[in-house]
mmCIF file of C-alpha atoms in Angstrom:
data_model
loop_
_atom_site.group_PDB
_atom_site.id
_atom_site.type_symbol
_atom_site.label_atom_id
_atom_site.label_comp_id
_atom_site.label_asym_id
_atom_site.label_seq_id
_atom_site.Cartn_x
_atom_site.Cartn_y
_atom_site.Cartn_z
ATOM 1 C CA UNK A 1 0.000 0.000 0.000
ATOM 2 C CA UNK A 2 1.511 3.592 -1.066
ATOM 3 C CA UNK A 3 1.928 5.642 1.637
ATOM 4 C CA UNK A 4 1.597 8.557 -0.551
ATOM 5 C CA UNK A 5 -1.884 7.317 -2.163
ATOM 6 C CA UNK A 6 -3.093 6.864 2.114
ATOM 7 C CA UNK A 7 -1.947 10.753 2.789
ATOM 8 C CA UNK A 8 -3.935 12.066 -0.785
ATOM 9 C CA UNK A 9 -6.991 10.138 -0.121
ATOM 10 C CA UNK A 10 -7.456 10.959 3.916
ATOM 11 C CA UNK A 11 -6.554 9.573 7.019
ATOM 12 C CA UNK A 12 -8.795 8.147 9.577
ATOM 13 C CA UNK A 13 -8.244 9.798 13.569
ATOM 14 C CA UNK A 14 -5.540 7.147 14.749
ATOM 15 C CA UNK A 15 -8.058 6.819 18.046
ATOM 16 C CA UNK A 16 -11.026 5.731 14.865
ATOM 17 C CA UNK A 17 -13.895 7.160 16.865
ATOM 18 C CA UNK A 18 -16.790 5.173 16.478
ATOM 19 C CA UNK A 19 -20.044 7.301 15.864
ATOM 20 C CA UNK A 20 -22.383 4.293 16.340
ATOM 21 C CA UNK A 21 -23.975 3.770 19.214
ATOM 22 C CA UNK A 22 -23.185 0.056 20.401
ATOM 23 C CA UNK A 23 -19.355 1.427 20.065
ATOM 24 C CA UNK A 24 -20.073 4.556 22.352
ATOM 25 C CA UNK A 25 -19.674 2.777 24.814
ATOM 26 C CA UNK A 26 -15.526 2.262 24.989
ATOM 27 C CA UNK A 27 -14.845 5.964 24.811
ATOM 28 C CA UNK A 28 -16.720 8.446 27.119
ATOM 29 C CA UNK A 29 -18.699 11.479 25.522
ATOM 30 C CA UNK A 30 -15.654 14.063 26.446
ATOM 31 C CA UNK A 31 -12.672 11.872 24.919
ATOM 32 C CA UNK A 32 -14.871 11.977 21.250
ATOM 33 C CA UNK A 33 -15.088 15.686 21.754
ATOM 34 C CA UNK A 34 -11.556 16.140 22.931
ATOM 35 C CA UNK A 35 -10.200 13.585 19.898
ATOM 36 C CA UNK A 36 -12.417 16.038 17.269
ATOM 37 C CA UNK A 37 -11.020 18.933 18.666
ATOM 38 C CA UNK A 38 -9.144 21.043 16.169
ATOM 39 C CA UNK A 39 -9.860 18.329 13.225
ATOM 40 C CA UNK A 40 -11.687 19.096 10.116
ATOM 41 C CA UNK A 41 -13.817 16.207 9.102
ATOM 42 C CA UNK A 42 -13.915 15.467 5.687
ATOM 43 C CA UNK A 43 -16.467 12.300 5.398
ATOM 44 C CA UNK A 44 -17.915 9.715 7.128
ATOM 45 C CA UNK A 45 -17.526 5.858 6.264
ATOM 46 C CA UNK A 46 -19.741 2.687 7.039
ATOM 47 C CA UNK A 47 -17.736 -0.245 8.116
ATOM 48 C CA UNK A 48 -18.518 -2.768 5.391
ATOM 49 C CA UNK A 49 -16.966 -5.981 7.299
ATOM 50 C CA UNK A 50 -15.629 -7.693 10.253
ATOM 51 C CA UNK A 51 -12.075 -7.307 9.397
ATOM 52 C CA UNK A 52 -11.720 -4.376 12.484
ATOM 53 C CA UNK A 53 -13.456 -6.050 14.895
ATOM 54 C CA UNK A 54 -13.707 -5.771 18.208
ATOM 55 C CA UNK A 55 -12.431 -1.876 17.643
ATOM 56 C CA UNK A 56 -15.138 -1.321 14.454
ATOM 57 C CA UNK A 57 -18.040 -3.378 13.750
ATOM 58 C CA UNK A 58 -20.230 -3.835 10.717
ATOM 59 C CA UNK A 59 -22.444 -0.670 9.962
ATOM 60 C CA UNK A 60 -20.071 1.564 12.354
ATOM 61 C CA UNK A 61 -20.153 5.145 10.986
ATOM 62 C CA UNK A 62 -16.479 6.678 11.001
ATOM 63 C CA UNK A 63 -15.825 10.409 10.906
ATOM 64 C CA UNK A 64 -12.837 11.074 7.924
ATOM 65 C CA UNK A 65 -10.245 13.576 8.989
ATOM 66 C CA UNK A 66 -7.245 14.728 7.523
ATOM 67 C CA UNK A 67 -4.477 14.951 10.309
ATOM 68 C CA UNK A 68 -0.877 16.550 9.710
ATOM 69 C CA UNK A 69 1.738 14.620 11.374
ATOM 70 C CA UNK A 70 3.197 11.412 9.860
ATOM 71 C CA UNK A 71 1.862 8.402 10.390
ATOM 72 C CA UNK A 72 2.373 5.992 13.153
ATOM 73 C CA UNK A 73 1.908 2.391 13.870
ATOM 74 C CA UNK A 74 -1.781 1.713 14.800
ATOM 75 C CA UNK A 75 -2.898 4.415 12.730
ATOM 76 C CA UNK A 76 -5.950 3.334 11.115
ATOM 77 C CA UNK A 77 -6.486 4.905 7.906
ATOM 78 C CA UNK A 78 -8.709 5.465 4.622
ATOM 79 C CA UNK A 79 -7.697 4.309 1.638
ATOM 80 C CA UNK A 80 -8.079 3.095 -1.867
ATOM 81 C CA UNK A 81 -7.781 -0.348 -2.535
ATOM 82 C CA UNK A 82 -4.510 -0.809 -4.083
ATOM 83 C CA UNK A 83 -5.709 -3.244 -7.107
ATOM 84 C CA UNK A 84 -9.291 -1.549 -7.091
ATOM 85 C CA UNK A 85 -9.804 2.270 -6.862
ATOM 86 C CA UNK A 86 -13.594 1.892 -6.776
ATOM 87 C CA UNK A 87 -13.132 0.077 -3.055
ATOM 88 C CA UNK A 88 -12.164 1.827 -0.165
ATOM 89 C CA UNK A 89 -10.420 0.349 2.793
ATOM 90 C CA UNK A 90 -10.300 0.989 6.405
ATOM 91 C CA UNK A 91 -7.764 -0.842 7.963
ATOM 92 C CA UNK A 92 -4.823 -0.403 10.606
ATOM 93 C CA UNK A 93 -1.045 0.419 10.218
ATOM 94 C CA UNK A 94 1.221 -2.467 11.429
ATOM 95 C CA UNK A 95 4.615 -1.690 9.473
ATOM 96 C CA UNK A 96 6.543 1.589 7.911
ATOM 97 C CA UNK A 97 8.400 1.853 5.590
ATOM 98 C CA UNK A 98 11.743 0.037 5.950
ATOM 99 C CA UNK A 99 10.131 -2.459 8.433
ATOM 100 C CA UNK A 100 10.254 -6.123 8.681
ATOM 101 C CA UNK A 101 6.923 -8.040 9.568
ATOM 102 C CA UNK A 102 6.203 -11.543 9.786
ATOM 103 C CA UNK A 103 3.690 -14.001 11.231
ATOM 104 C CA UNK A 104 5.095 -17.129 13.388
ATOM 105 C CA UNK A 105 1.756 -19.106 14.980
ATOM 106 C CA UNK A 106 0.018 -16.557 15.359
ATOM 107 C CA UNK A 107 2.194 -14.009 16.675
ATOM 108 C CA UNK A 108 3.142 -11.079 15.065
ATOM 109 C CA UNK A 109 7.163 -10.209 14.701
ATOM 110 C CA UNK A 110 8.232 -6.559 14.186
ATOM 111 C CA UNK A 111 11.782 -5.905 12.868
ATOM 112 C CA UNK A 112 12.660 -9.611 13.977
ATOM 113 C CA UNK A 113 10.969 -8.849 17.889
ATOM 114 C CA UNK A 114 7.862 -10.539 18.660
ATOM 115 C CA UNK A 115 5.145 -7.733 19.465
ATOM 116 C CA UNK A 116 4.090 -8.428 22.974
ATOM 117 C CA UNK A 117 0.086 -9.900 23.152
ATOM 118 C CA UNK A 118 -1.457 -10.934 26.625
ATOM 119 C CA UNK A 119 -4.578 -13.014 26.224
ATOM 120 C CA UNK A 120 -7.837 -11.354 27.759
ATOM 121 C CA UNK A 121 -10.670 -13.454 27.705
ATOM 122 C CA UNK A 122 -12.683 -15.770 24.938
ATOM 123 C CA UNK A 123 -15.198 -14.345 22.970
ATOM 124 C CA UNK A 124 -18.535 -16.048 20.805
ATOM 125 C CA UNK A 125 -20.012 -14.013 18.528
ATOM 126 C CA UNK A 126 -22.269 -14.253 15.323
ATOM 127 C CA UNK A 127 -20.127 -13.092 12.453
ATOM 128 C CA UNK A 128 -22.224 -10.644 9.993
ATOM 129 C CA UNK A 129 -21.477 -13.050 7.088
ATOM 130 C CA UNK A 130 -22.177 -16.495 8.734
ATOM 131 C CA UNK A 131 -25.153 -18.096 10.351
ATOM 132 C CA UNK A 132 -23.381 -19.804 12.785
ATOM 133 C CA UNK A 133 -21.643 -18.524 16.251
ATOM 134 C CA UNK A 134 -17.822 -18.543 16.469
ATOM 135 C CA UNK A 135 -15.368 -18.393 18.633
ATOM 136 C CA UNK A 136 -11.827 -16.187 19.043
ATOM 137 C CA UNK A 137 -9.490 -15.337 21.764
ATOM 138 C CA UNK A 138 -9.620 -11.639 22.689
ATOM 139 C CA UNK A 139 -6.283 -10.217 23.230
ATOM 140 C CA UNK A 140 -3.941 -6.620 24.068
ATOM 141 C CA UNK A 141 -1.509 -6.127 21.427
ATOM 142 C CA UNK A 142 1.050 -3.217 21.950
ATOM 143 C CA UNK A 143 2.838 -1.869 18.750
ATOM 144 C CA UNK A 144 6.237 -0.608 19.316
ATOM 145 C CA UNK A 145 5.691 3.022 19.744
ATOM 146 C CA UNK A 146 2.294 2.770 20.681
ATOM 147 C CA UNK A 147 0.693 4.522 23.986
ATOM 148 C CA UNK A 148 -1.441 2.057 24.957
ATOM 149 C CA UNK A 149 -2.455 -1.566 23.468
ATOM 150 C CA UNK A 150 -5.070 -2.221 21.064
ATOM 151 C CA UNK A 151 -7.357 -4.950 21.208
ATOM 152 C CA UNK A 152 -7.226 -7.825 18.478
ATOM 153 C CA UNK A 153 -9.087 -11.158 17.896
ATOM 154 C CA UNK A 154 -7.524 -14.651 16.888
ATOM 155 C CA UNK A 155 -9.454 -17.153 16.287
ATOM 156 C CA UNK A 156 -6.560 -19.395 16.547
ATOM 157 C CA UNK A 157 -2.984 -19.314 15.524
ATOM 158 C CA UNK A 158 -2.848 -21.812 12.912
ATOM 159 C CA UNK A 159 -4.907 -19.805 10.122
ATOM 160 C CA UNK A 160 -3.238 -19.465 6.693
ATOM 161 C CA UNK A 161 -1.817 -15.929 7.823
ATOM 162 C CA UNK A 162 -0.998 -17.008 10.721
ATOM 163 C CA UNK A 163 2.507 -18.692 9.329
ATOM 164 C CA UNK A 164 4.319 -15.833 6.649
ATOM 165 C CA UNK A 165 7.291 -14.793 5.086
ATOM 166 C CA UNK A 166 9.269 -12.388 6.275
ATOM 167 C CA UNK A 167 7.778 -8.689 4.339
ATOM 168 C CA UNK A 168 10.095 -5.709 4.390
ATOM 169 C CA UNK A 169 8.446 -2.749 3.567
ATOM 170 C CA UNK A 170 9.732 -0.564 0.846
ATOM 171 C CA UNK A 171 9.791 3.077 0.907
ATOM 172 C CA UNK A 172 6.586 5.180 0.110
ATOM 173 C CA UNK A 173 4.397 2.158 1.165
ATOM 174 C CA UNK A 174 2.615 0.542 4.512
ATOM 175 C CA UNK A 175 1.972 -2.961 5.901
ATOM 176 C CA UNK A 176 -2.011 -3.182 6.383
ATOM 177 C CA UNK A 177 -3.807 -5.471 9.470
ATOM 178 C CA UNK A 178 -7.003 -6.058 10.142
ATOM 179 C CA UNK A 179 -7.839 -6.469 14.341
ATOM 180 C CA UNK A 180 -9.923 -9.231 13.300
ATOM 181 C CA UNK A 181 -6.620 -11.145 12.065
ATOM 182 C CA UNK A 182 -8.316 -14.211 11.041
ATOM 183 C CA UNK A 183 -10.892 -12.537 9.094
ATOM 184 C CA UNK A 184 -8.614 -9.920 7.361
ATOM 185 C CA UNK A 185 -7.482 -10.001 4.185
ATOM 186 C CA UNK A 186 -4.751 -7.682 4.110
ATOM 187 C CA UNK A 187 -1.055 -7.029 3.747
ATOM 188 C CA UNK A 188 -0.223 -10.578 4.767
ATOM 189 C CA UNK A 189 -1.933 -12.454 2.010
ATOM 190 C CA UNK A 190 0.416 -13.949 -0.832
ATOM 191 C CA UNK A 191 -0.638 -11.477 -3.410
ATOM 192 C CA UNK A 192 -1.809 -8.495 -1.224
ATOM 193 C CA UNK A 193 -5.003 -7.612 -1.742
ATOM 194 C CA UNK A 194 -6.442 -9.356 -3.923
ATOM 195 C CA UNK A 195 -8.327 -8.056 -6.769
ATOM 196 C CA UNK A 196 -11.633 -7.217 -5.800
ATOM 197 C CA UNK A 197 -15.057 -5.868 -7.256
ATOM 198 C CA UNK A 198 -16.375 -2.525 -6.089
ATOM 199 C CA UNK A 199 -19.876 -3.329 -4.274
#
């Protein structure tokens, strides 16, 4: 993914405040309005799939704002797809440029050093494109750099992204993950992203 295409098209607030209301719930009325403060939105976005979950869930509406600052790990950020520009992404930052990621069982290895996870609890849920209830492992994942964790699921750590190559990022482009690792098509799959058909 082109870093340069990400800062053209808009970046998503790194905090991605949630505007619907089954999300209100993890940030307080005062942190939205503090995290809007100063910011210029320019758009709102639905979130089309499960690939962000717990942090976005389907139908979530996003505000869009351009921010001016480079970007950072665990940005999450609007963009074009790279092999489709009639399908926009939403989707977090894992790697800069001139990074090394990888995926050994599961866990995920930053510039050769294992990014620390602590397991939180077990989760079922009904995904929005199955009819049946599954189950994943709800853990805190802290970026190098990052303030605080962010929360991922795994549904295990044997899924075909779970095992990888080692990627180095070139310069001018990102390494994309989904929270939702085992429902995320993203930077980690063979091809990229694949090609897809605008909805």
């Amino acid at each position: 993914m082109s870093a340069s295409k990400v800062r053209l098209w808009a970046v998503l607030a790194a905090c991605a405040l949630s505007l619907a209301p089954g999300a209100v719930s993890q940030r307080t009325e005062q942190e939205a309005i503090d995290v809007l403060k100063g910011l210029v939105p320019i758009g709102m976005r639905s979130i089309p799939s499960e690939h962000m979950a717990p942090n976005l869930l389907v139908g979530d509406r996003v505000a869009v704002v351009a921010i001016d600052r480079d970007l950072r790990r665990g940005d999450v950020v609007v963009y074009r797809h790279p092999n489709n520009e009639g399908v926009v992404m939403i989707t977090r930052i894992v790697g800069l440029p001139g990074d090394t990621v990888q995926m050994k069982g599961g866990q995920l290895i930053l510039n050769g050093e294992a990014v620390s996870r602590k397991l939180v609890r077990e989760v079922t849920y009904v995904p929005d494109d199955m009819p049946r209830i599954v189950r994943a492992f709800e853990y805190e994942e802290r970026l190098p750099g990052a303030e605080k964790p962010l929360t991922i699921f795994e549904y295990g750590d044997s899924d075909s992204l779970d095992e990888t190559p080692e990627f180095r990022v070139p310069a001018g482009h990102l390494f994309m993950m989904g929270d939702n690792r085992d429902n995320s098509e993203d930077s980690r799959a063979p091809s990229g992203h694949r090609a897809m058909v605008a909805a």
